[in-house]
XYZ file of C-alpha atoms in Angstrom:
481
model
C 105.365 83.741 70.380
C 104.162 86.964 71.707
C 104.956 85.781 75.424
C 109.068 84.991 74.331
C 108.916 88.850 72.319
C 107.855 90.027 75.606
C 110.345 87.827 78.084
C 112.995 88.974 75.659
C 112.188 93.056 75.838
C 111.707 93.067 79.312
C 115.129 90.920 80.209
C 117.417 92.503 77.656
C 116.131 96.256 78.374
C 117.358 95.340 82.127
C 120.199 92.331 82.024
C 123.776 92.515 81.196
C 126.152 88.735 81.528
C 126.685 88.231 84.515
C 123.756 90.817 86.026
C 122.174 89.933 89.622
C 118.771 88.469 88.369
C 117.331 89.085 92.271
C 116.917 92.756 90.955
C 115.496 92.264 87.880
C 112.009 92.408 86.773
C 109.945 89.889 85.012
C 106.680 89.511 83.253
C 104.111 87.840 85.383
C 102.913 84.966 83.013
C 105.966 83.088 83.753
C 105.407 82.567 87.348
C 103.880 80.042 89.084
C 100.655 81.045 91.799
C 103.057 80.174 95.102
C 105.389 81.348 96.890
C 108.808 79.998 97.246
C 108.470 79.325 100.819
C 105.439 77.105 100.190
C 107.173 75.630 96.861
C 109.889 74.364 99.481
C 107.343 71.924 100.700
C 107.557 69.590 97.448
C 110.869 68.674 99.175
C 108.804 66.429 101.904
C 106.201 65.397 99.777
C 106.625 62.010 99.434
C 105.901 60.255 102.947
C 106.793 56.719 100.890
C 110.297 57.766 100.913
C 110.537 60.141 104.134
C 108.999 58.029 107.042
C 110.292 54.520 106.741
C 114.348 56.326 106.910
C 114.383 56.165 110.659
C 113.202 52.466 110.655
C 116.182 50.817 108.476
C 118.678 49.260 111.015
C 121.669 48.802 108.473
C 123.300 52.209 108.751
C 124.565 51.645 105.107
C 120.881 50.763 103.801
C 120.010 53.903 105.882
C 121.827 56.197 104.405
C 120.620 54.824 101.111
C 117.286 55.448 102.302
C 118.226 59.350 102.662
C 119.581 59.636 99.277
C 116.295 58.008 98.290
C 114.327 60.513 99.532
C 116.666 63.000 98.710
C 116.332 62.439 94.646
C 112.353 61.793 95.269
C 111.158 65.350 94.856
C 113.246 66.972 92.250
C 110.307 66.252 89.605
C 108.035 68.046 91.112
C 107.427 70.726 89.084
C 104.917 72.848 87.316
C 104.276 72.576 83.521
C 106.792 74.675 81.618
C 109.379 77.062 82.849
C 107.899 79.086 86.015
C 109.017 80.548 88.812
C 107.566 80.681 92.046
C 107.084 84.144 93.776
C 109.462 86.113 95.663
C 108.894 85.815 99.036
C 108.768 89.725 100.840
C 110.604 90.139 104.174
C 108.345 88.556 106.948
C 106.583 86.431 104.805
C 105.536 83.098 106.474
C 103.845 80.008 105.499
C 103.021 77.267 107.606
C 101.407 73.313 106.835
C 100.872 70.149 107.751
C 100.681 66.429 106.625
C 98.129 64.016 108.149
C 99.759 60.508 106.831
C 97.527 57.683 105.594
C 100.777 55.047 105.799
C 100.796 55.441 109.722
C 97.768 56.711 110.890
C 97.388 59.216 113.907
C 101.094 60.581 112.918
C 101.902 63.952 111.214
C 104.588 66.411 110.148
C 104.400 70.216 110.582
C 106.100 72.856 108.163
C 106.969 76.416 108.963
C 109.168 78.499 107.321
C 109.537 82.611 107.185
C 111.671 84.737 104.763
C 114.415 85.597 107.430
C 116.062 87.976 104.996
C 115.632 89.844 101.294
C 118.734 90.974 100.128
C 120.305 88.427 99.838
C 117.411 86.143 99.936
C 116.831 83.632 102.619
C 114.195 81.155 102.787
C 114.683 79.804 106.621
C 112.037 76.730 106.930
C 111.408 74.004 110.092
C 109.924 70.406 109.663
C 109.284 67.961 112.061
C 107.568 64.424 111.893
C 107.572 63.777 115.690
C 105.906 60.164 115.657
C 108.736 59.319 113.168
C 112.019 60.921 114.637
C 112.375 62.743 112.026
C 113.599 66.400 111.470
C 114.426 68.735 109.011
C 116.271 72.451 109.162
C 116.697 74.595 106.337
C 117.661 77.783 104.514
C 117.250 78.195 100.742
C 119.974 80.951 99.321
C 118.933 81.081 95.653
C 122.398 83.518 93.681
C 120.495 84.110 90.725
C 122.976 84.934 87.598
C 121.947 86.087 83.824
C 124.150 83.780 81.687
C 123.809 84.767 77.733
C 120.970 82.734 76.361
C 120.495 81.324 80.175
C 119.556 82.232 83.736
C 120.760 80.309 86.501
C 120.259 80.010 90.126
C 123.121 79.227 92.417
C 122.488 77.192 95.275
C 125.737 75.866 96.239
C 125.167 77.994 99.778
C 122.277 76.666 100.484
C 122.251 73.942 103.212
C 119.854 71.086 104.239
C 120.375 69.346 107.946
C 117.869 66.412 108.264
C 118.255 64.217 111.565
C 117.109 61.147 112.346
C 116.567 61.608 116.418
C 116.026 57.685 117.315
C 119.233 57.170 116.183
C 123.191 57.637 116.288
C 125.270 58.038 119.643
C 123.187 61.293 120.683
C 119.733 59.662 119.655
C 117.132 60.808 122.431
C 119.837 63.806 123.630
C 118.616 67.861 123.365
C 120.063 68.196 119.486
C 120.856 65.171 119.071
C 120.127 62.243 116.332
C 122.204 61.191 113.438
C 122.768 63.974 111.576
C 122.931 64.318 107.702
C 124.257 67.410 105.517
C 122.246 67.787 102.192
C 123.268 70.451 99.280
C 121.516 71.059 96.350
C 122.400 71.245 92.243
C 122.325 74.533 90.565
C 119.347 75.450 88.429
C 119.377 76.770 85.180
C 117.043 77.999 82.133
C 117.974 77.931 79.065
C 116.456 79.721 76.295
C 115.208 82.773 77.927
C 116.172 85.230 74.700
C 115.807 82.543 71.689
C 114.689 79.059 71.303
C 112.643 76.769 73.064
C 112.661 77.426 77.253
C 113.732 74.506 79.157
C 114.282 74.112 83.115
C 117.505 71.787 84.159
C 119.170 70.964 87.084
C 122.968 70.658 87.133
C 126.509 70.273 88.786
C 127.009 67.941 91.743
C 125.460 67.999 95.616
C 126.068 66.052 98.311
C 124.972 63.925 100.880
C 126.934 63.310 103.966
C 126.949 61.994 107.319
C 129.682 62.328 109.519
C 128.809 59.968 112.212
C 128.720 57.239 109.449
C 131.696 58.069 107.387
C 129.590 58.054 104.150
C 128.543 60.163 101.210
C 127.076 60.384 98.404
C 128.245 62.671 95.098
C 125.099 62.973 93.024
C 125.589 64.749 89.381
C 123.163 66.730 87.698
C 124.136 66.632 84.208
C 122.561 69.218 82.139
C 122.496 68.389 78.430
C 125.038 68.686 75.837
C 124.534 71.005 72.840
C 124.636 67.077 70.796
C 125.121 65.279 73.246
C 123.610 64.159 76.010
C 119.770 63.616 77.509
C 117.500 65.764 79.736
C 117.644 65.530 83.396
C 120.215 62.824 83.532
C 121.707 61.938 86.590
C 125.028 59.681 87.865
C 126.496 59.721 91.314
C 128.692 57.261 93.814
C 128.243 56.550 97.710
C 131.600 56.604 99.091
C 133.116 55.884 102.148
C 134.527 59.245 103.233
C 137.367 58.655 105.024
C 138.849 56.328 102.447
C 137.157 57.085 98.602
C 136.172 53.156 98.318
C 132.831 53.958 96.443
C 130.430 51.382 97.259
C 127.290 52.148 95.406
C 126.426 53.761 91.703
C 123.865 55.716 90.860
C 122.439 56.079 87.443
C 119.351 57.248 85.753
C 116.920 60.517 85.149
C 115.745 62.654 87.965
C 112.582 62.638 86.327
C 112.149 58.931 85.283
C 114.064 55.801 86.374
C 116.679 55.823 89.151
C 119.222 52.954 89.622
C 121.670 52.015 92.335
C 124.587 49.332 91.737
C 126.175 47.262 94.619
C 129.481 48.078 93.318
C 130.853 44.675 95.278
C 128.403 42.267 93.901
C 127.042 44.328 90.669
C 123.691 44.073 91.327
C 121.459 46.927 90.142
C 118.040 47.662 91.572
C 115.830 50.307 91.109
C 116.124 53.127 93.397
C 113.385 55.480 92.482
C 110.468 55.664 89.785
C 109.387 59.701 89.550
C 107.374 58.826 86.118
C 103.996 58.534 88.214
C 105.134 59.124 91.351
C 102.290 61.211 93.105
C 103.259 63.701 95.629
C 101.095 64.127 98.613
C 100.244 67.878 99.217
C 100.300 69.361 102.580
C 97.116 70.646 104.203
C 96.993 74.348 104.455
C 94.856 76.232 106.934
C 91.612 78.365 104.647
C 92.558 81.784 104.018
C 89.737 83.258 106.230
C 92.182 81.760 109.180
C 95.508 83.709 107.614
C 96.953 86.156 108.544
C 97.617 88.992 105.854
C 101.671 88.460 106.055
C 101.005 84.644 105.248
C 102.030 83.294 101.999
C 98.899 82.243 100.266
C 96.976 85.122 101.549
C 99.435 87.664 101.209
C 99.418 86.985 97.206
C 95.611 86.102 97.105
C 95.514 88.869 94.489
C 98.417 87.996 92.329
C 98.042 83.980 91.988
C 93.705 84.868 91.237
C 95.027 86.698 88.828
C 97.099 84.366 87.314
C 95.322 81.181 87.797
C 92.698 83.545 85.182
C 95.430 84.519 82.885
C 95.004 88.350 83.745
C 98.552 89.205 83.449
C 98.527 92.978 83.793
C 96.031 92.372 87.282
C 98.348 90.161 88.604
C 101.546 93.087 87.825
C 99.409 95.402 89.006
C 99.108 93.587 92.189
C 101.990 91.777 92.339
C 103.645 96.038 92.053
C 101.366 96.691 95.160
C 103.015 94.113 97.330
C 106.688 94.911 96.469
C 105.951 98.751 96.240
C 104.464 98.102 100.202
C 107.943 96.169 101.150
C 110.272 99.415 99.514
C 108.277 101.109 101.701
C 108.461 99.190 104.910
C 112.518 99.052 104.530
C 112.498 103.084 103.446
C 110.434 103.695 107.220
C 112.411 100.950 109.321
C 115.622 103.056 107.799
C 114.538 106.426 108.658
C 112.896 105.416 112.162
C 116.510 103.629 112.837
C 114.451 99.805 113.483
C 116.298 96.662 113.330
C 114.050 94.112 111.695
C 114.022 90.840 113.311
C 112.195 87.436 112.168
C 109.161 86.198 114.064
C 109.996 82.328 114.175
C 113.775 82.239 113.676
C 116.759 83.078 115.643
C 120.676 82.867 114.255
C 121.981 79.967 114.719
C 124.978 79.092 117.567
C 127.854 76.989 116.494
C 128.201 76.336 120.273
C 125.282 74.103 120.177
C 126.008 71.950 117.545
C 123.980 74.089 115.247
C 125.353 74.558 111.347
C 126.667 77.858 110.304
C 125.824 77.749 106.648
C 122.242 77.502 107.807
C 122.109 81.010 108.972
C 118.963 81.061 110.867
C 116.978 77.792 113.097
C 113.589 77.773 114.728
C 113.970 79.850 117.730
C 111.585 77.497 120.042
C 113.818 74.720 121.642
C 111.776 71.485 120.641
C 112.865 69.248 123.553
C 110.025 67.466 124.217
C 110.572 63.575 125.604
C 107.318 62.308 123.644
C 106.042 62.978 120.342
C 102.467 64.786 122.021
C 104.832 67.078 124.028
C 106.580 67.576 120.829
C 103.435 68.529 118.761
C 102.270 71.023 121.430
C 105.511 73.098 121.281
C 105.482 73.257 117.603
C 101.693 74.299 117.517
C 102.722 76.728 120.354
C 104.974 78.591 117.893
C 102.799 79.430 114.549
C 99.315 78.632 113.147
C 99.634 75.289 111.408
C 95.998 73.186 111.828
C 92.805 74.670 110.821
C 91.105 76.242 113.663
C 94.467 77.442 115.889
C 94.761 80.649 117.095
C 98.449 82.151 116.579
C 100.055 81.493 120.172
C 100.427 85.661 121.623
C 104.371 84.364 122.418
C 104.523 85.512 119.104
C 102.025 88.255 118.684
C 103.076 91.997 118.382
C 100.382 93.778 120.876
C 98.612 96.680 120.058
C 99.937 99.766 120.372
C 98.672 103.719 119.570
C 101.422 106.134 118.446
C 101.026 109.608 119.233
C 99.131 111.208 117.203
C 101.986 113.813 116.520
C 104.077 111.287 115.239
C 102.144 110.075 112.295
C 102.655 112.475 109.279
C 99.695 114.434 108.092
C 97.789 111.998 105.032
C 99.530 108.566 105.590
C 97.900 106.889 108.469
C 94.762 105.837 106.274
C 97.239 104.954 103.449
C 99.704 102.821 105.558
C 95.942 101.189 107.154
C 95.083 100.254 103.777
C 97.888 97.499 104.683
C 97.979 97.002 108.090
C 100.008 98.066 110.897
C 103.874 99.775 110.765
C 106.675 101.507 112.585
C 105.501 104.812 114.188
C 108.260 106.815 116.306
C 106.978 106.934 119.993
C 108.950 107.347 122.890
C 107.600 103.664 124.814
C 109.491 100.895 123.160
C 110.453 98.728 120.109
C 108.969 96.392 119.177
C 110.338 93.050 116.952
C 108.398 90.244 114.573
C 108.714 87.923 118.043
C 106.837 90.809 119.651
C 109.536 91.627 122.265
C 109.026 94.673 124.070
C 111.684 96.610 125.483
C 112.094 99.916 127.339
C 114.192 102.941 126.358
C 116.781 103.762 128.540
C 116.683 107.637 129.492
C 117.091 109.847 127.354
C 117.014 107.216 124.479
C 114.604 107.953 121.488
C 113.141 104.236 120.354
C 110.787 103.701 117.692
C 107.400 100.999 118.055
C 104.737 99.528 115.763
C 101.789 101.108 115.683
C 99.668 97.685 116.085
C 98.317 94.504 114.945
C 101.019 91.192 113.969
C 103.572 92.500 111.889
C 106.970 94.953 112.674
C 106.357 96.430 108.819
C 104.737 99.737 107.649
C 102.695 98.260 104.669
C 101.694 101.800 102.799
C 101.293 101.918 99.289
C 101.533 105.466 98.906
C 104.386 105.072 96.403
C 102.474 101.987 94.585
C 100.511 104.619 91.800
C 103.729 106.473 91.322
C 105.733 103.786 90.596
C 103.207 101.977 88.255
C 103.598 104.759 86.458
C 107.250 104.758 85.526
C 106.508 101.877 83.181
C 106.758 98.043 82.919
C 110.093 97.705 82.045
C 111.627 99.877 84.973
C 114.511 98.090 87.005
C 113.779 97.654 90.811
C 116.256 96.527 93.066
C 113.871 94.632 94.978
C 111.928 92.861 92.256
C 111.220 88.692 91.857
C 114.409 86.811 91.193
C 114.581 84.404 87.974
C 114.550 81.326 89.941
C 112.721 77.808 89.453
C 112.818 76.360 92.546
C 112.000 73.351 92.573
C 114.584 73.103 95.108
C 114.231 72.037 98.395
């Protein structure tokens, strides 16, 4: 009871209907100890549905196959209502799966937080043995709604292709290519009554080359009528409506498909003890301080002990040090670039709604040259050293630059934007030189683009817990992909 009085202050001393919930602070106990970027992961993390896709001849059964996987991680969840943390500009997280099924085969995650306002979750995976690839960006439009807060994710774009196959299979970019979108997400009972997570409103499934989609409906629950995560959809032929399939059943339970010519049903999916299988994440003593699980060490200790005003205290820290970066990259006049992504070029094929692709070309012509070029880009198995492609190298402002009483604060962090007069520097760690005449700004050293000083932390901390920041976590459960 105490925890809803206090969900309830907090929201209503900050929300009005129809309020941006991405600048809106909430108490800590309801999040969950990960990130959003690494929360992505439950989207791949069941190999039983994922792997055997590229191995189905029949391209109709095929495309079944994708919208089996595609409905196979939505229960994968937490206990409760929680929301994962708000990833800060730069953020990255990075994993791998060693598969049991096919042994001597993997997959290999990165993602990065490509932008903050709005948010964009930008995230790579690749099973090379398998053909199998999958480009991201999660968009999360967070809304207060009355009694409910809901995340809009109708922007948010999934491209999964399946290289051995379709008339570009083996071909630069090539591979049958499928279009995923996601349902909304909403909580209800965030001022009175019991909280409850549901997914809702229709996605889609599509693939061009085929001429076949699928319309899958959320349906959220009826104030009498109705049942909890309920789903229906249809696989259509696109060019022509004939729906060939039906789908039927509860994200979370039972999922059926009906040959709509002979009337056969069959189960599609079983999530009722359905175990995921967790990537493998490098120890913490290998991360790097901008990486996901080590960057909010602090908070998720904190919470995993139930010391709620430890984990706002350090969860303030964190988003106090990312006002600050943005405040310095303003005033020095830096353009803040991501480390692992690039924006994406409709010339090549590449979606627009995606926003932002892994900027190393993975062209490979065997599944070993594959793997080096995407261990060539990030950390990802224990024991790699981050490849210096992507390394900012040190650099030593001049000493004039650095205002009297902040360098040992902004240390206390790590490494930032000082003015000099030699370069700028970006999260790829490009280098360029000014032209004459041209004033430039640089980091002062070490991996990241981003002044992390917490001089303003204390201040701010002061104000109050229910101050409004315009930076703060966003009401989202994502269990989205």
């Amino acid at each position: 009871m105490a925890n809803g009085v206090t969900v309830l202050l907090s929201i209503i001393s900050q929300l009005r209907p129809g309020a941006d919930l991405s600048r809106i602070t909430l108490p800590t106990f309801i999040l969950e100890p990960k990130s959003m970027l690494e929360r992505i992961t439950n989207f791949m993390q069941h190999p039983e549905t994922l792997l055997p896709m590229t191995a189905v001849d029949d391209p109709t059964q095929r495309f079944i196959s994708v919208v089996k996987f595609y409905l196979s991680g939505w229960h994968i969840k937490p206990p409760g209502v929680k929301k994962p943390l708000n990833p800060i500009l730069g953020e990255y997280f990075t994993c791998h799966w060693d598969f049991n099924e096919t042994p001597g085969t993997q997959a290999f995650y990165i993602s990065e937080q490509t932008s903050h306002h709005p948010p964009k979750s930008s995230y790579f995976y690749m099973a090379p043995h398998h053909g199998i690839r999958i480009d991201g960006t999660l968009k999360p439009q967070s809304r207060f709604l009355g009694n409910s807060a809901a995340s809009m994710m109708n922007t948010s774009v999934v491209v999964l292709r399946l290289l051995n196959r379709g008339a570009t299979a083996g071909k630069p970019d090539g591979g049958e290519k499928y279009i995923l979108t996601q349902p909304n997400m909403y909580v209800r009972g965030i001022l009175f009554g019991k909280m409850k997570y549901e997914l809702g409103d229709h996605s889609y499934i599509k693939c061009p080359e085929l001429d076949l989609m699928a319309d899958i409906d959320f349906k959220v629950k009826g104030f009498f009528t109705g049942a909890y995560n309920a789903i229906g959809g249809q696989i259509k032929r696109e060019s022509t409506g004939e729906v060939l399939y039906e789908i039927t059943g509860s994200w979370s339970g039972e999922m059926f498909i009906k040959d709509c010519m002979t009337g056969k049903r069959d189960l599609l999916f079983d999530a009722t003890n359905a175990a995921p299988t967790s990537p493998i994440v490098r120890p913490l003593s290998e991360q790097d301080e901008r990486e996901s699980q080590k960057l909010w060490g602090p908070v998720t200790t904190a919470l995993k002990s139930k010391d709620q005003e430890g984990a706002t205290d350090a969860k303030f820290k964190i988003e106090d040090r990312q006002r600050e970066e943005a405040r310095l990259r303003e005033a020095d006049g830096v353009e803040w670039k991501p480390r692992f992504f690039r924006a994406v070029d409709p010339s090549r094929g590449e979606d627009e709604q995606l926003d932002w692709i892994i900027s190393t070309n993975i062209d490979g012509t065997t599944p070993e040259e594959q793997i080096k070029q995407i261990l060539n880009i990030a950390p990802i198995i224990t024991g790699a050293r981050r490849a210096s492609k992507y390394d900012i190298p040190p650099h030593h402002p001049h000493t004039e630059t650095v205002p009297e009483g902040t360098q040992n604060e902004a240390d206390e962090f790590g490494p930032g934007l000082i003015p000099t007069n030699r370069g700028v520097t970006t999260a790829a760690g490009h280098s360029t030189r000014p032209e004459a005449g041209q004033e430039v700004r640089h980091s002062r050293s070490g991996s990241d683009v981003s002044t992390m000083s917490a001089r303003s932390a204390g201040s701010v901390r002061g104000q109050g817990r229910g101050v409004k920041y315009d930076d703060s976590d966003e009401f989202v459960d994502a269990g989205e992909r």
